[in-house]
Tab-separated table of C-alpha atoms in Angstrom:
chain	number	residue	atom	x	y	z
A	1	MET	CA	114.059	115.568	122.005
A	2	PRO	CA	115.006	111.857	121.896
A	3	GLY	CA	112.077	109.515	122.415
A	4	ALA	CA	109.458	112.242	122.009
A	5	VAL	CA	106.379	111.515	119.942
A	6	CYS	CA	104.790	114.340	118.043
A	7	PRO	CA	101.256	114.743	119.453
A	8	ILE	CA	99.859	116.035	116.146
A	9	SER	CA	101.192	113.210	114.029
A	10	PRO	CA	98.482	111.182	112.270
A	11	SER	CA	100.452	108.072	113.173
A	12	ASN	CA	100.347	109.015	116.854
A	13	ILE	CA	96.667	109.965	116.727
A	14	THR	CA	95.661	106.697	115.069
A	15	VAL	CA	97.619	104.535	117.489
A	16	ARG	CA	96.738	106.340	120.696
A	17	PHE	CA	93.231	107.670	120.126
A	18	ARG	CA	91.822	105.366	117.477
A	19	TRP	CA	89.641	107.490	115.195
A	20	SER	CA	87.885	109.935	117.498
A	21	PHE	CA	89.998	112.696	115.921
A	22	ARG	CA	89.245	112.068	112.243
A	23	ARG	CA	88.021	115.620	111.733
A	24	ALA	CA	91.056	117.135	113.481
A	25	MET	CA	93.403	115.324	111.107
A	26	GLY	CA	92.263	117.477	108.210
A	27	ASN	CA	94.108	116.522	105.042
A	28	ARG	CA	97.180	115.090	106.776
A	29	ILE	CA	98.093	111.586	105.705
A	30	TYR	CA	101.437	111.205	107.436
A	31	GLY	CA	102.915	113.084	110.362
A	32	CYS	CA	106.566	113.635	109.532
A	33	ASP	CA	105.959	116.889	107.672
A	34	ASP	CA	104.010	118.358	110.598
A	35	CYS	CA	106.764	117.428	113.017
A	36	GLN	CA	109.400	118.935	110.755
A	37	LEU	CA	107.439	122.186	110.559
A	38	VAL	CA	107.250	122.641	114.336
A	39	CYS	CA	110.649	121.228	115.329
A	40	PRO	CA	112.775	124.034	116.792
A	41	TRP	CA	115.963	122.376	115.499
A	42	ASN	CA	114.845	122.822	111.907
A	43	LYS	CA	115.466	126.564	112.065
A	44	PHE	CA	119.135	125.607	111.645
A	45	ALA	CA	118.480	123.349	108.654
A	46	ARG	CA	119.615	124.146	105.136
A	47	ALA	CA	118.216	122.769	101.920
A	48	ALA	CA	120.048	119.573	101.028
A	49	ALA	CA	121.670	119.194	97.640
A	50	HIS	CA	122.050	115.411	97.829
A	51	PRO	CA	119.667	113.580	95.437
A	52	ASP	CA	118.410	111.311	98.240
A	53	PHE	CA	116.640	114.320	99.759
A	54	LYS	CA	114.881	115.511	96.627
A	55	VAL	CA	111.119	115.129	96.285
A	56	ARG	CA	110.273	111.843	94.622
A	57	HIS	CA	107.367	110.878	92.368
A	58	GLY	CA	105.780	114.341	92.401
A	59	LEU	CA	104.861	114.109	96.062
A	60	ASP	CA	105.408	117.793	96.771
A	61	HIS	CA	101.926	118.726	95.487
A	62	PRO	CA	99.894	115.528	95.217
A	63	GLN	CA	96.159	115.258	94.706
A	64	LEU	CA	94.575	113.014	97.330
A	65	THR	CA	92.410	111.303	94.723
A	66	GLU	CA	95.530	110.406	92.711
A	67	LEU	CA	97.276	108.966	95.770
A	68	PHE	CA	94.156	107.015	96.745
A	69	ALA	CA	94.070	105.436	93.278
A	70	TRP	CA	97.557	103.930	93.677
A	71	THR	CA	97.730	100.168	93.621
A	72	GLU	CA	99.727	98.302	96.222
A	73	ALA	CA	102.450	97.757	93.607
A	74	GLN	CA	102.652	101.506	92.937
A	75	PHE	CA	102.889	102.177	96.671
A	76	GLU	CA	105.670	99.601	96.999
A	77	GLU	CA	107.610	101.055	94.069
A	78	ARG	CA	107.228	104.719	95.005
A	79	MET	CA	107.501	104.554	98.791
A	80	ARG	CA	110.223	101.929	99.278
A	81	GLY	CA	113.064	103.559	101.170
A	82	SER	CA	110.893	106.296	102.673
A	83	ALA	CA	109.494	106.687	106.172
A	84	ILE	CA	105.972	106.352	104.762
A	85	TYR	CA	106.772	102.822	103.574
A	86	ARG	CA	106.789	101.640	107.207
A	87	ILE	CA	103.044	102.176	107.660
A	88	GLY	CA	102.249	99.985	104.649
A	89	TYR	CA	99.702	100.281	101.895
A	90	GLU	CA	96.598	99.565	103.969
A	91	ARG	CA	97.270	102.209	106.626
A	92	TRP	CA	98.461	104.669	103.943
A	93	SER	CA	95.102	104.128	102.182
A	94	ARG	CA	93.207	104.473	105.480
A	95	ASN	CA	94.849	107.832	106.188
A	96	ILE	CA	94.049	109.073	102.690
A	97	ALA	CA	90.417	107.973	103.098
A	98	VAL	CA	90.176	110.118	106.238
A	99	ALA	CA	91.819	113.057	104.451
A	100	LEU	CA	89.316	112.658	101.598
A	101	GLY	CA	86.498	112.663	104.143
A	102	ASN	CA	87.786	116.017	105.330
A	103	ALA	CA	88.203	117.403	101.807
A	104	PRO	CA	85.690	119.817	100.309
A	105	PRO	CA	82.811	117.879	98.740
A	106	SER	CA	83.251	117.157	95.046
A	107	PRO	CA	82.208	114.458	92.581
A	108	PRO	CA	85.845	113.286	92.059
A	109	VAL	CA	86.330	112.784	95.811
A	110	ARG	CA	83.137	110.757	96.159
A	111	ALA	CA	83.938	108.722	93.023
A	112	SER	CA	87.428	107.963	94.336
A	113	LEU	CA	86.029	106.685	97.624
A	114	LEU	CA	83.358	104.567	95.932
A	115	GLN	CA	85.883	103.059	93.533
A	116	ARG	CA	88.116	101.762	96.336
A	117	ARG	CA	85.272	100.577	98.599
A	118	SER	CA	84.426	97.354	96.766
A	119	ASP	CA	87.835	95.721	97.208
A	120	ALA	CA	88.800	97.382	100.506
A	121	SER	CA	89.772	95.516	103.658
A	122	GLU	CA	87.481	95.780	106.676
A	123	LEU	CA	89.785	98.409	108.199
A	124	LEU	CA	89.849	100.538	105.066
A	125	ARG	CA	86.131	100.108	104.370
A	126	GLU	CA	85.288	101.508	107.827
A	127	HIS	CA	87.131	104.721	107.001
A	128	ILE	CA	85.823	104.928	103.446
A	129	ASP	CA	82.283	104.636	104.823
A	130	TRP	CA	82.979	107.456	107.293
A	131	ALA	CA	84.406	109.594	104.470
A	132	LEU	CA	81.378	108.900	102.277
A	133	GLN	CA	79.099	110.052	105.100
A	134	GLN	CA	80.909	113.387	104.936
A	135	HIS	CA	80.111	113.573	101.185
A	136	PRO	CA	76.454	112.640	100.756
A	137	ALA	CA	75.275	112.055	97.187
């Protein structure tokens, strides 16, 4: 439907509802995949053979802690040309921090959050702090 906005998209949730739905976001870090899963038009889709549509940089089964450890340069290199690139590194990191907050507690998750906290922007730090509260020491 032209002009429709997917109500379950993390991008839509963050813009429209701020962060009152952090828990509901689960481990989602970007909404396009959710929209593609529920779109009725996709039942007609076929797997594309063109290289532009292949999974890049091992993003078909990523570990959140690995993605959260990316530098801004790595984000720029790996996401340029993708829809995710539009949200930028800071908001990408924010969404991953929320997903980590919703992840099962583990020492690697907590360590990943603590490692990024010291040099995080105010926006990112707010979400790292929330995630750390979900993973008490």
